[in-house]
Every structure is written in structure tokens, then in C-alpha cells.
mmCIF file of C-alpha atoms in Angstrom:
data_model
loop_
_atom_site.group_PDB
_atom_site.id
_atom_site.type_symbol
_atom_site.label_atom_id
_atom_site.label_comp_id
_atom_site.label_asym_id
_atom_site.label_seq_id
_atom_site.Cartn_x
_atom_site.Cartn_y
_atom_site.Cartn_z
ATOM 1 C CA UNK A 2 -104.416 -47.860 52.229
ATOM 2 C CA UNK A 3 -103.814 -51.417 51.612
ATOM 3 C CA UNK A 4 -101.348 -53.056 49.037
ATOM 4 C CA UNK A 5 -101.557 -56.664 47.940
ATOM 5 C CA UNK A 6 -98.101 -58.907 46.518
ATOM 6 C CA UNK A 7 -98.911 -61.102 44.081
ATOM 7 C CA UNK A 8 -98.036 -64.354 44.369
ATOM 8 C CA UNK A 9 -94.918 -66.141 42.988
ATOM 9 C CA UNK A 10 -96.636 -69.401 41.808
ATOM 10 C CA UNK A 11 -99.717 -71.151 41.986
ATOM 11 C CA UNK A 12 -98.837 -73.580 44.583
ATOM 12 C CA UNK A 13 -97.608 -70.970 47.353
ATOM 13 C CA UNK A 14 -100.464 -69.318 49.320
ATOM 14 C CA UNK A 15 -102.061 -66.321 48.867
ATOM 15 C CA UNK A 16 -99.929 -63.329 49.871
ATOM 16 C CA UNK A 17 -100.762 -61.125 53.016
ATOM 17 C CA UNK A 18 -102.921 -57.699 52.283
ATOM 18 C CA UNK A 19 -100.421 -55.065 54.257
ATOM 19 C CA UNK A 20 -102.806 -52.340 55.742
ATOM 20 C CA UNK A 21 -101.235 -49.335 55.958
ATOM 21 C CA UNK A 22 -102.024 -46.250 57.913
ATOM 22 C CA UNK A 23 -104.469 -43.763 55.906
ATOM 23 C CA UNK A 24 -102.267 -41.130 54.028
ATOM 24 C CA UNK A 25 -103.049 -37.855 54.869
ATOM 25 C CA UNK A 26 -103.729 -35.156 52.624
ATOM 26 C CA UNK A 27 -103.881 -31.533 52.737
ATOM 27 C CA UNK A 28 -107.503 -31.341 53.733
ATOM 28 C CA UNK A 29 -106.878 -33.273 56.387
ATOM 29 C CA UNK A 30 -104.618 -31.320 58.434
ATOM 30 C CA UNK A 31 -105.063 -28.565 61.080
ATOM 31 C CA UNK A 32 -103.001 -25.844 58.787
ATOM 32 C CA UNK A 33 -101.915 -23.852 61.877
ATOM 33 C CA UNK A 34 -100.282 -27.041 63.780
ATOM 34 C CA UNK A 35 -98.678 -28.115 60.969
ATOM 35 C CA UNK A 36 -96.533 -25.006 59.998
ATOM 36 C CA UNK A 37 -95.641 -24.122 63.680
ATOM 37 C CA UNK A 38 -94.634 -27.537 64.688
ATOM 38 C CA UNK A 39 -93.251 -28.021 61.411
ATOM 39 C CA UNK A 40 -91.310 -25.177 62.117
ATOM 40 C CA UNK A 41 -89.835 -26.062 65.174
ATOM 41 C CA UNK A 42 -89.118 -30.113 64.324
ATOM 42 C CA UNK A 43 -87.529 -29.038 61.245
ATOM 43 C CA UNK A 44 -85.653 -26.084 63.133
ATOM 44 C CA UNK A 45 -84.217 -29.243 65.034
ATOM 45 C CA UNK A 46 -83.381 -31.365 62.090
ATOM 46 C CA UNK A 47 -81.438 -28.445 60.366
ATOM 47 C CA UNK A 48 -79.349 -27.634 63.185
ATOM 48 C CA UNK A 49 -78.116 -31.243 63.380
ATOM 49 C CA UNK A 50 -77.109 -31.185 59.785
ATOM 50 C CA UNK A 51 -75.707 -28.193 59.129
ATOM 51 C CA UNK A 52 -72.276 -29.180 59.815
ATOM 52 C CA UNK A 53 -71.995 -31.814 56.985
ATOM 53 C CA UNK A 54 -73.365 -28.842 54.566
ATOM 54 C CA UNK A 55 -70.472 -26.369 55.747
ATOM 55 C CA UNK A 56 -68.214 -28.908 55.174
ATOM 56 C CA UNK A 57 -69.721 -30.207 51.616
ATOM 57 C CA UNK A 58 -69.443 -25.809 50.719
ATOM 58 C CA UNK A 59 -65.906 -25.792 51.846
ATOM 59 C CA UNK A 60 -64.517 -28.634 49.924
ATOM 60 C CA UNK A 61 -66.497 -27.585 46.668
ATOM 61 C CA UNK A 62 -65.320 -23.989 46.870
ATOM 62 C CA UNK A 63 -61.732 -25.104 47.388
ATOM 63 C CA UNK A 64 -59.302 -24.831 44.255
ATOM 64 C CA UNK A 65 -57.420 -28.311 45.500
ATOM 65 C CA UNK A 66 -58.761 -31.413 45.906
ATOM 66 C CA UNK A 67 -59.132 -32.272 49.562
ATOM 67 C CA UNK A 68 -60.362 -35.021 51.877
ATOM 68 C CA UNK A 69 -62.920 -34.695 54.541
ATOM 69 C CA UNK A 70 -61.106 -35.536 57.454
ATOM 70 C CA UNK A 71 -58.577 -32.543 56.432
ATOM 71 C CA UNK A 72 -61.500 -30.055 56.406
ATOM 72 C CA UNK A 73 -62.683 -31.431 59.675
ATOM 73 C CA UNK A 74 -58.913 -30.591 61.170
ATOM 74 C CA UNK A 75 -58.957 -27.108 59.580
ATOM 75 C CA UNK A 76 -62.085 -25.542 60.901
ATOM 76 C CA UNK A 77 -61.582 -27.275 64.231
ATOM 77 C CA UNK A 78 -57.839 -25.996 64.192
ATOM 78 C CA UNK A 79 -58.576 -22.474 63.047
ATOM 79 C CA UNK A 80 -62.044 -21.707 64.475
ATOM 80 C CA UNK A 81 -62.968 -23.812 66.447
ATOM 81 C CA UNK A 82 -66.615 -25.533 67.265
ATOM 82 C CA UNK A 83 -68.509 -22.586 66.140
ATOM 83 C CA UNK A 84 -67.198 -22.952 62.548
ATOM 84 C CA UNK A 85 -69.282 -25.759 61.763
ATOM 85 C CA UNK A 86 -72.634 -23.242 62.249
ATOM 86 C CA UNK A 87 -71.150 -20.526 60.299
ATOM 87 C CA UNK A 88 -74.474 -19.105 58.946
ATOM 88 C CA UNK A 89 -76.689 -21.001 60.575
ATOM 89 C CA UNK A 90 -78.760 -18.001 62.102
ATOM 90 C CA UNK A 91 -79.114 -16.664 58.521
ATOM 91 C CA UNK A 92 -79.836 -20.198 57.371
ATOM 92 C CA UNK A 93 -82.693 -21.147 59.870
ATOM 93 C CA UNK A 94 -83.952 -17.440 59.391
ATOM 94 C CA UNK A 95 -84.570 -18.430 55.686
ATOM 95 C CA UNK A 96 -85.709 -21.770 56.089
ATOM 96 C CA UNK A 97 -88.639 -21.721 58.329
ATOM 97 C CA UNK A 98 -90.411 -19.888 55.754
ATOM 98 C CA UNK A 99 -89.213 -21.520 52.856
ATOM 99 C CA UNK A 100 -90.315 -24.759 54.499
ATOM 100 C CA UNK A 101 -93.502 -23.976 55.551
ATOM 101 C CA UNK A 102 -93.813 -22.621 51.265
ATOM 102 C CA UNK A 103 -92.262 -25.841 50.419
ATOM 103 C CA UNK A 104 -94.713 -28.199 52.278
ATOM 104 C CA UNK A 105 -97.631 -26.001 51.055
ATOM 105 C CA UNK A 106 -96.445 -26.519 47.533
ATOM 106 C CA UNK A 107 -95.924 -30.029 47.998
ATOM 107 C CA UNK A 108 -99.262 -30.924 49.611
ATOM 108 C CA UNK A 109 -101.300 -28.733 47.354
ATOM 109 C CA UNK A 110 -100.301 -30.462 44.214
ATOM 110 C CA UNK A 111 -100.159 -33.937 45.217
ATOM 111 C CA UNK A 112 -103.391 -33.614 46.854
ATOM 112 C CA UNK A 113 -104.668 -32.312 43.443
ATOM 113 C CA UNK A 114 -102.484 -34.750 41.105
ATOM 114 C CA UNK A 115 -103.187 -37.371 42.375
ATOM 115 C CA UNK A 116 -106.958 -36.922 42.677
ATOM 116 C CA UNK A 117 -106.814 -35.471 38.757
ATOM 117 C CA UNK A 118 -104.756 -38.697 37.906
ATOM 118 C CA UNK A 119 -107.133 -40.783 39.305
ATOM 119 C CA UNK A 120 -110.300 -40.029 37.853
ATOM 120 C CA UNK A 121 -108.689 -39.709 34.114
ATOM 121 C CA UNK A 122 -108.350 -43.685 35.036
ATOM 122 C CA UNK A 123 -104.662 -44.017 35.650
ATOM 123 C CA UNK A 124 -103.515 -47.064 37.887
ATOM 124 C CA UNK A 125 -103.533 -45.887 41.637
ATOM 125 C CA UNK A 126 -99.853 -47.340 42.089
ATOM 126 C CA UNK A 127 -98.621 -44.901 38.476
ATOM 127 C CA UNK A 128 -101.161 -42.254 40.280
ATOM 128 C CA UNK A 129 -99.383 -41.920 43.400
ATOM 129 C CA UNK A 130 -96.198 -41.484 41.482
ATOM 130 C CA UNK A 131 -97.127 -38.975 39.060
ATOM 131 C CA UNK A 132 -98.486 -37.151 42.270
ATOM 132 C CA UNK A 133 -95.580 -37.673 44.390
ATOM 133 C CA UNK A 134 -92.970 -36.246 41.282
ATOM 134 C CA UNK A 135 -95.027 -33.173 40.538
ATOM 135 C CA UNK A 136 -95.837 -32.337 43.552
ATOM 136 C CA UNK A 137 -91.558 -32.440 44.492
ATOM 137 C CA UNK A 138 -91.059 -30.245 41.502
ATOM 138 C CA UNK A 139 -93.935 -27.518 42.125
ATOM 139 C CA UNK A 140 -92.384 -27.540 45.786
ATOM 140 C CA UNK A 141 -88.697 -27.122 44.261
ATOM 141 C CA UNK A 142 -89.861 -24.261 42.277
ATOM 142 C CA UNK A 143 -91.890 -22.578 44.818
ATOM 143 C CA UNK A 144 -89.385 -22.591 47.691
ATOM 144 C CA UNK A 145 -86.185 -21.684 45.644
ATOM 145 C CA UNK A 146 -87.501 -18.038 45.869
ATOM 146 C CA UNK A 147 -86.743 -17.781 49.351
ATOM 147 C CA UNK A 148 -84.024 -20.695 49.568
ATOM 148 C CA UNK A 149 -81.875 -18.964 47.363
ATOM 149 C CA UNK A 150 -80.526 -15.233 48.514
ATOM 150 C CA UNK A 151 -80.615 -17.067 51.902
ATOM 151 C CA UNK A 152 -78.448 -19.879 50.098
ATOM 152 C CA UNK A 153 -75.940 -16.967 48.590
ATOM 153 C CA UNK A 154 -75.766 -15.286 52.333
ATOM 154 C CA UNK A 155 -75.466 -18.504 54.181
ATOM 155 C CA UNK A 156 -72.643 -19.947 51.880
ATOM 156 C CA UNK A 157 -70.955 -16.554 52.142
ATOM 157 C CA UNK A 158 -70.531 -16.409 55.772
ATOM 158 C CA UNK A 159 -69.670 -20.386 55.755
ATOM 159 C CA UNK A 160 -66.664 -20.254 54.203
ATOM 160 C CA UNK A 161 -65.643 -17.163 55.694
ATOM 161 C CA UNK A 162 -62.079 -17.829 57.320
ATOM 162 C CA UNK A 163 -61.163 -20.413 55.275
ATOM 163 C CA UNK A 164 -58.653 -21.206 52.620
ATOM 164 C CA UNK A 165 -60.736 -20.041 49.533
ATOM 165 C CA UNK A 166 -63.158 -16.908 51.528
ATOM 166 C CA UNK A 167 -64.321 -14.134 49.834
ATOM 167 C CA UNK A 168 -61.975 -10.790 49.933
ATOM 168 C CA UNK A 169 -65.078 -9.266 51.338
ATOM 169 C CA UNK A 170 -65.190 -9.718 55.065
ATOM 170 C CA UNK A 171 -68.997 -9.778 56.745
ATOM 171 C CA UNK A 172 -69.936 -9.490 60.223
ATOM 172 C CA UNK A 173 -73.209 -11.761 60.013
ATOM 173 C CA UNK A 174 -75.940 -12.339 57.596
ATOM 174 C CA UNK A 175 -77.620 -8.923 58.473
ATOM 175 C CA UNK A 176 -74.131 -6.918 56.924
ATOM 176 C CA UNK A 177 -73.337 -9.650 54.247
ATOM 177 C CA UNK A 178 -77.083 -9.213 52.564
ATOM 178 C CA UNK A 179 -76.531 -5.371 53.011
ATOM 179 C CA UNK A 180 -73.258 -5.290 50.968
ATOM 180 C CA UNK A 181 -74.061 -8.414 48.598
ATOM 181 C CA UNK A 182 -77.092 -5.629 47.494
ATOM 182 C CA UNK A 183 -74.783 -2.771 47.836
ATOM 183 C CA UNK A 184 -72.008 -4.335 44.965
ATOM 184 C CA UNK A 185 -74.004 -6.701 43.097
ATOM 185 C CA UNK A 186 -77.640 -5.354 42.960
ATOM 186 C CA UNK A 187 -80.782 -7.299 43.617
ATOM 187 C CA UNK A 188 -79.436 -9.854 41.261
ATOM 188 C CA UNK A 189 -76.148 -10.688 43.420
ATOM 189 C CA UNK A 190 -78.818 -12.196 46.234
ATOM 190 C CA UNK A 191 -80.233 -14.439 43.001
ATOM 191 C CA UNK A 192 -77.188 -15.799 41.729
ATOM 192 C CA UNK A 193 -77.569 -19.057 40.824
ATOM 193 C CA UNK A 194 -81.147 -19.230 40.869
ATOM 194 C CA UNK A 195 -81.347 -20.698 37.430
ATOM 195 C CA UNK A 196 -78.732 -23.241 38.057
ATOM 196 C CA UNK A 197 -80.607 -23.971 41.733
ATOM 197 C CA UNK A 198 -83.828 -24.865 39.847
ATOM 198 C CA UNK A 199 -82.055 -27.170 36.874
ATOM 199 C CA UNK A 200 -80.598 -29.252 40.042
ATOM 200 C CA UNK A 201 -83.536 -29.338 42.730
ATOM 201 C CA UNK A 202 -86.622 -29.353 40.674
ATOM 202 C CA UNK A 203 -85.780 -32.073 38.846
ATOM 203 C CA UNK A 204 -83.882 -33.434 42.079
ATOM 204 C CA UNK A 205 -87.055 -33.494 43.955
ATOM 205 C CA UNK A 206 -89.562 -34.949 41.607
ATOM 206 C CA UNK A 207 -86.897 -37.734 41.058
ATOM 207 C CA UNK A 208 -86.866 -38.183 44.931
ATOM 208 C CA UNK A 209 -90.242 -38.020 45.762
ATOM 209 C CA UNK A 210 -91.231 -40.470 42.662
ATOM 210 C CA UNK A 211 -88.663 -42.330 43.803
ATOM 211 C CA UNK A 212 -89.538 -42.749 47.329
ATOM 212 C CA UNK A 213 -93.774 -43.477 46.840
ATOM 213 C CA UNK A 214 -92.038 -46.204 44.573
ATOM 214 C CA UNK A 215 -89.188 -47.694 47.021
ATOM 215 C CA UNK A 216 -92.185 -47.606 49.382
ATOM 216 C CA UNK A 217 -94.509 -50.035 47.520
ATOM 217 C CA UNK A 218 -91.508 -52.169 46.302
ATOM 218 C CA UNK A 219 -90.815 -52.763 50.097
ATOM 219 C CA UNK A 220 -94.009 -53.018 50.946
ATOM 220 C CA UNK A 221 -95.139 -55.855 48.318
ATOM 221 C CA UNK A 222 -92.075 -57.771 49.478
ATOM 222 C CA UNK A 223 -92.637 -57.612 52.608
ATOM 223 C CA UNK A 224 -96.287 -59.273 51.822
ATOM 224 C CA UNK A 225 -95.319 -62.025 49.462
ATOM 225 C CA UNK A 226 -92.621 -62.603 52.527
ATOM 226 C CA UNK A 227 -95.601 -62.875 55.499
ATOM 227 C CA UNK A 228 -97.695 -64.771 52.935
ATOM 228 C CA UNK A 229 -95.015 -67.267 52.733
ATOM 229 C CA UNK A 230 -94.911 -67.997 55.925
ATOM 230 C CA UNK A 231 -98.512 -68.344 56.617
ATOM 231 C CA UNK A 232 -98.811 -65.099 58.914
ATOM 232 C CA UNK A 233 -102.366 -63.388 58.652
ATOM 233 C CA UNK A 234 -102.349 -64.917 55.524
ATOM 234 C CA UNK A 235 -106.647 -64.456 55.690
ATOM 235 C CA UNK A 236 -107.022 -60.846 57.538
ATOM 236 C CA UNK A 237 -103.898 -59.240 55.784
ATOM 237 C CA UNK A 238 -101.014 -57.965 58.089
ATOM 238 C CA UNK A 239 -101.172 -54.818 60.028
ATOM 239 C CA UNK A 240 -97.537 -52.808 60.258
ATOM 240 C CA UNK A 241 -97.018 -51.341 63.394
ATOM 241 C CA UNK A 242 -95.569 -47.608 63.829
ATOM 242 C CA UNK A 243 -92.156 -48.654 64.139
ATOM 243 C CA UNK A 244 -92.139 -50.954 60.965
ATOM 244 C CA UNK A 245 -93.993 -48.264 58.868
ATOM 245 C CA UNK A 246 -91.078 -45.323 59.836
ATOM 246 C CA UNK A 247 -88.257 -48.171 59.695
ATOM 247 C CA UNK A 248 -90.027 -48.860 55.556
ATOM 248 C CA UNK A 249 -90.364 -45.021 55.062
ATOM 249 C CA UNK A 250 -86.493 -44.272 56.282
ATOM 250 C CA UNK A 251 -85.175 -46.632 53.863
ATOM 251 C CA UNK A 252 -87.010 -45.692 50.928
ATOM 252 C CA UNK A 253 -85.830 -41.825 52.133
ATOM 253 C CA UNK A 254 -82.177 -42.896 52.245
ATOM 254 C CA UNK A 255 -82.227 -44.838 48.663
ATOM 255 C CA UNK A 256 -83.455 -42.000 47.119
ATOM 256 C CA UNK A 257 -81.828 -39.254 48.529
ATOM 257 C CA UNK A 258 -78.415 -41.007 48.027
ATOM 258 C CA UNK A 259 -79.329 -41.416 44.404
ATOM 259 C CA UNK A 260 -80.346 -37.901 44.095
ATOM 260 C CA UNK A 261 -77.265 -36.564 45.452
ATOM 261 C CA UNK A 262 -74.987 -38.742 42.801
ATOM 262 C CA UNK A 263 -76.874 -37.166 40.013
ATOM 263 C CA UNK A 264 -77.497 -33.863 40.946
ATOM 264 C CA UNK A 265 -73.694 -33.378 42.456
ATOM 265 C CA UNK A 266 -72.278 -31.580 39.225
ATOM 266 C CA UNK A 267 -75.105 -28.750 38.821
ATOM 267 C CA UNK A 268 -74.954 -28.469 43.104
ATOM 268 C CA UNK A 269 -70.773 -27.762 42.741
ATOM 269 C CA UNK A 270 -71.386 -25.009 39.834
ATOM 270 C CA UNK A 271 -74.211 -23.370 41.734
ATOM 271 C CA UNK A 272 -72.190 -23.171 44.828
ATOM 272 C CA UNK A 273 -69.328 -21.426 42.991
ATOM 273 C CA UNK A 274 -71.315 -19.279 41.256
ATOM 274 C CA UNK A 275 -72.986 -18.088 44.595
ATOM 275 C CA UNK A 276 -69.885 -18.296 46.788
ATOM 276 C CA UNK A 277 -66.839 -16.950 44.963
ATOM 277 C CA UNK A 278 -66.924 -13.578 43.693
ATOM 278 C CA UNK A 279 -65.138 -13.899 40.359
ATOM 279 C CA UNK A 280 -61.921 -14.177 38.607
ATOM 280 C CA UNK A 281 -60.678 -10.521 38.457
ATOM 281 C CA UNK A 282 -57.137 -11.966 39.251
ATOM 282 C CA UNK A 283 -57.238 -13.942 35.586
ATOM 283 C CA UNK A 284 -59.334 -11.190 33.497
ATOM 284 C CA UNK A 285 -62.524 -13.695 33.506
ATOM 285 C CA UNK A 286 -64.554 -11.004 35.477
ATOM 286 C CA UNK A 287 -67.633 -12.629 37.296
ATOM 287 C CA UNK A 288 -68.402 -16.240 37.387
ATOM 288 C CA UNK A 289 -70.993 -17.471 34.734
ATOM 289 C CA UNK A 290 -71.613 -21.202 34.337
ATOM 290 C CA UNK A 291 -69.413 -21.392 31.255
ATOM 291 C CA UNK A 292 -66.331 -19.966 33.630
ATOM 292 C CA UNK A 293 -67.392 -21.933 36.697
ATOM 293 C CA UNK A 294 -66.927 -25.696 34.570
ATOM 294 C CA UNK A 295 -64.358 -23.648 32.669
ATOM 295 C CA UNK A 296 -62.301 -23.478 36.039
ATOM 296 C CA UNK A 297 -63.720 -26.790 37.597
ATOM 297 C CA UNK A 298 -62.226 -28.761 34.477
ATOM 298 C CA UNK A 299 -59.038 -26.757 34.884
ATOM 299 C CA UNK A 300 -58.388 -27.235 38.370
ATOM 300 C CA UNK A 301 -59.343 -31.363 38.248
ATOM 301 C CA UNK A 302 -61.083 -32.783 35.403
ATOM 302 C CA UNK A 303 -64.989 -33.611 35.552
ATOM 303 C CA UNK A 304 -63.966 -35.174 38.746
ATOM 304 C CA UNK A 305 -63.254 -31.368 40.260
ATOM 305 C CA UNK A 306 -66.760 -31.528 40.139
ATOM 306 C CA UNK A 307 -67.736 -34.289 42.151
ATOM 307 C CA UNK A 308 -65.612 -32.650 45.262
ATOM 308 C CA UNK A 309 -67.822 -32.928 48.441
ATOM 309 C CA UNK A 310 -70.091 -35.693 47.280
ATOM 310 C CA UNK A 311 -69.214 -38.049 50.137
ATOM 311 C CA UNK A 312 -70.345 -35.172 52.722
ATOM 312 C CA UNK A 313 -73.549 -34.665 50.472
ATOM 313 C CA UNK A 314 -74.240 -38.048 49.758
ATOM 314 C CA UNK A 315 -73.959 -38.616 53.649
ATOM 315 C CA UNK A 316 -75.729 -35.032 54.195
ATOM 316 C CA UNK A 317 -78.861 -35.493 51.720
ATOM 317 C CA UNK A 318 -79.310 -39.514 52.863
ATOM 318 C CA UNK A 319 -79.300 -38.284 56.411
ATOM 319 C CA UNK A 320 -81.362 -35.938 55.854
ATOM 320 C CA UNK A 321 -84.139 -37.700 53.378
ATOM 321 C CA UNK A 322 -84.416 -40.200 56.281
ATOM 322 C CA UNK A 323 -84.643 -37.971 58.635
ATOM 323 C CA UNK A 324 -86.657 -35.094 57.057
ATOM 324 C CA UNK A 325 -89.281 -37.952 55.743
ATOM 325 C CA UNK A 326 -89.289 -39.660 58.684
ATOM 326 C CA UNK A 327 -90.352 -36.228 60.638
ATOM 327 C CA UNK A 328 -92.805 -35.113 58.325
ATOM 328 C CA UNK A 329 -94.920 -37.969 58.283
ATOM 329 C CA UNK A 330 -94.917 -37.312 61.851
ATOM 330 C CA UNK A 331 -95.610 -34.123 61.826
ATOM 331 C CA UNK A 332 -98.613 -35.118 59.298
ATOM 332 C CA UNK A 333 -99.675 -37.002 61.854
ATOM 333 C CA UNK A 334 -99.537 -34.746 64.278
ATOM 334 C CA UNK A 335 -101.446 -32.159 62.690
ATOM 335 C CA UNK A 336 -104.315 -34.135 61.741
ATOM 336 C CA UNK A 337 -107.622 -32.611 62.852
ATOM 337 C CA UNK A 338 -109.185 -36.367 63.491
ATOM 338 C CA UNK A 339 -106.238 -37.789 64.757
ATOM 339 C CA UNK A 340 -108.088 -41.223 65.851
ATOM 340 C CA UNK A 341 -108.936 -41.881 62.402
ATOM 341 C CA UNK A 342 -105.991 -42.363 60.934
ATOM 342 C CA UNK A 343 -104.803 -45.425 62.630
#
């Protein structure tokens, strides 16, 4: 893959050609090494951000508005350590196979997007995009059928001994998905589901267009800038490994911090309406999305739902520049002709 700048005037020289490594597509990979590494390198990556989501669930459960640091104090106070990996055994339970559904989803249609888009004649730069956003909402779609009873069991247990837990006390994720089924049916493990797809399908196809775009933004301007100053001006400048994960943890961060702004709203109401267990005290009976803003707008203003969105925005940049940064990694790792894709 090679992307040219174009140049600023006439007078300036001819902008570098940046070769970059081939991209790898789903026909390319050894299927087998890429969901059990995947599995473990992402195993890794989820255990080192899991704190920043129990503390994003806590402070957008909570009926006042407090600050992070306070949140922090509390669950180091009152539990301890171990309360920043409340449901975390449920959690990575759930998300090795909603991963490996996710990345299957993802590959599958941007492998076939993008070679659709391209022979109905559409510019390989709009191509790659188009690819990139459907394939981030396909895999959005697809994985939210595991993500989500894990999602209502994992939030459950998380805010379990803090200010706003459920009456209903669980011993781990094994007895809170027995009694979630027992009182609220098949449908208690779903709830949410509807709200989860209006905020990560169109989350992710914003992200991934996002980053393929941040990438060749960077990318051009980083020609026109080694054309300038003469470097391999004639045979085109070759990124090295470092410079090409550097460019893709950028892009990752720029986009996931956007998508976390946007999305922060439907993220709050979903979390209520999978976390607290209704409003029996007030005669609202269970939580609906109408009731959730209802009480959001009650409790703060539109602002009430915006609480948590510095641990989110932190969380979700974090983790789009790490996540990103692993996967094409893992790609590459999972190659089946690994020395041709140099």
C-alpha cells in the first residue's frame, strides 16, 4: 500500500510516496492463530482496563454527581484492591468469545466491502472507508449478542457494595445470571440490548471510518513533510514498525475520544437500564428509557448524563490505542506468509 501527498505548489518538489506495510485481509490469516492469540493479547488488554470501566459504571449509576478521585477513595476505602475487578471473571468469560465474533465480523465485511466498493469504481481512499464503517457496524451488531447479558452480569456484580448496589446481593457471575433469569426471565439478561446497539453500532462504524481516515490524513502529511525536505524524494519513504504503530495509535486515540463524547448519553441510559433494578420506591416500576432520562434529567439536568465521561473518554482512548495497536499485531502475527508482508 502506498499513498502519495500532493504537492502544495508548483515550485516545491515532488512529495515522497510513503510505502506502507501490505494490509492484511481475512484470507490472509492463519484463522486458528489469530483467535487463540487474539484471545490471550486481548485477555491482557482487558484486564488492564477494567478498572477505569468499574469506575465509569459507578459514577453513572450514582444518583449524585461525583468526582473521580472520590470514587477512587471509596472502593479503595471500603473494598479494597479487589474492587476495581469486580466482575472481571464474568467479564473476560464473555469477552473472549465475543471478540473472537467481533473480529470475524469485522474482517469478513471489510474484506468483502471493500473489494465490492472497488470494482463498482469507487475511489480506493472513499473505498477503504466505506469498508472500514461497515465492517465496525456488522461487528457491533454481531458481538452485542454475547456482549450484552455478560454486560448486565458484569455491571451487576461491579457495583455491588457500593453506594447505589442492587438490593439483590450475588455471590459471583455464576449466582447473579442464575437469579437475573430466575426474576426477570430471559429478557432481564437482554436489557438494554436495543439501547447497546443505537450507541455501539453506530459508535463503531464512526470509529473505524474515522480511524482508516485519521490514518491517511497523517500519512499524506507526513509525505508532503519528507518531500519538503528532500528525503527519498525519488524512491518514496519507507515507515519503519515503530512509526507505522506510533501513526496507527494516534489515529486510535482521536477517534475513540470522539466516539466516547458522542456516544456518552445512550452509554449512561443503557447502563441504568442494565444495572439498577427499578423504581418500586417511587411507583415507576422497572426502568424503561423514558424513566431512565426521566430520572437522569431529575437528578442533574442533561449534564446527569454525561457523569463518567472523563473515565470513558480516558477508558475508550486508552483502549482504541491500545486495542488497534494490538490487533494489527496480532494480524501480523497470524499471517500464513509472514515474510510477505513487509
Amino acid at each position: 500500500m502506498s499513498i502519495t501527498a500532493a504537492p502544495a505548489d508548483q515550485e516545491e518538489q515532488t512529495p515522497a510516496e510513503i510505502h506502507l506495510p501490505t494490509e492484511i485481509d481475512w484470507e490472509m490469516l492463519d484463522k486458528s492463530r489469530f483467535f487463540v492469540l487474539g484471545a490471550a493479547l486481548f485477555s491482557g488488554v482487558s484486564a488492564a482496563l477494567y478498572p477505569a470501566v468499574v469506575i465509569k459504571t459507578r459514577l453513572q449509576v450514582s444518583h449524585t454527581q461525583l468526582s473521580c478521585f472520590r470514587t477512587v477513595a471509596s472502593i479503595l476505602r471500603h473494598e479494597g484492591p479487589r474492587g476495581f475487578y469486580r466482575g472481571f471473571a464474568t467479564s473476560l468469560t464473555g469477552t473472549i468469545p465475543a471478540r473472537a465474533l467481533y473480529m470475524a465480523a469485522l474482517e469478513i465485511t471489510k474484506s468483502g466491502v471493500g473489494t465490492a466498493t472497488i470494482r463498482l469504481g469507487m475511489p480506493e481512499p472513499a473505498a477503504a472507508v466505506a469498508a472500514n464503517a461497515a465492517a465496525g457496524l456488522s461487528a457491533a451488531v454481531a458481538a452485542q449478542a454475547i456482549w450484552t447479558p455478560i454486560d448486565v452480569v458484569s455491571q451487576r456484580l461491579m457495583v455491588q457494595g457500593g453506594p447505589c448496589s442492587s438490593p439483590t446481593k450475588y455471590a459471583g457471575g455464576v449466582d447473579a445470571f442464575r437469579k437475573i433469569l430466575n426474576s426477570d426471565g430471559f429478557r432481564g439478561l437482554y436489557r438494554g440490548f436495543g439501547v447497546s446497539i443505537l450507541t455501539y453500532a453506530p459508535s463503531n462504524a464512526v470509529w473505524w471510518a474515522s480511524y482508516s481516515a485519521s490514518q491517511r490524513i497523517i500519512w499524506t502529511g507526513m509525505g508532503y513533510w519528507v518531500g519538503r525536505r528532500g528525503d527519498s524524494a525519488s524512491s518514496g519513504f519507507k515507515p519503519d514498525c515503530g512509526t507505522v504503530a506510533a501513526v496507527q495509535g494516534v489515529s486510535a486515540a482521536m477517534a475513540g475520544g470522539a466516539a466516547a463524547i458522542v456516544t456518552m448519553p445512550l452509554d449512561t441510559i443503557k447502563t441504568r437500564m442494565q444495572v439498577l433494578e427499578g423504581c418500586e420506591e417511587e411507583g415507576m416500576g422497572r426502568m424503561t428509557i423514558g424513566r431512565t432520562v426521566k430520572s437522569l434529567l431529575r437528578e442533574g439536568g442533561w449534564m446527569a448524563c454525561y457523569r463518567g465521561l472523563g473515565p470513558r473518554w480516558a477508558s475508550m482512548s486508552l483502549s482504541a490505542t491500545t486495542m488497534i495497536t494490538t490487533y494489527e499485531f496480532l494480524k501480523r502475527l497470524s499471517a500464513k506468509n509472514q515474510g510477505s508482508f513487509n
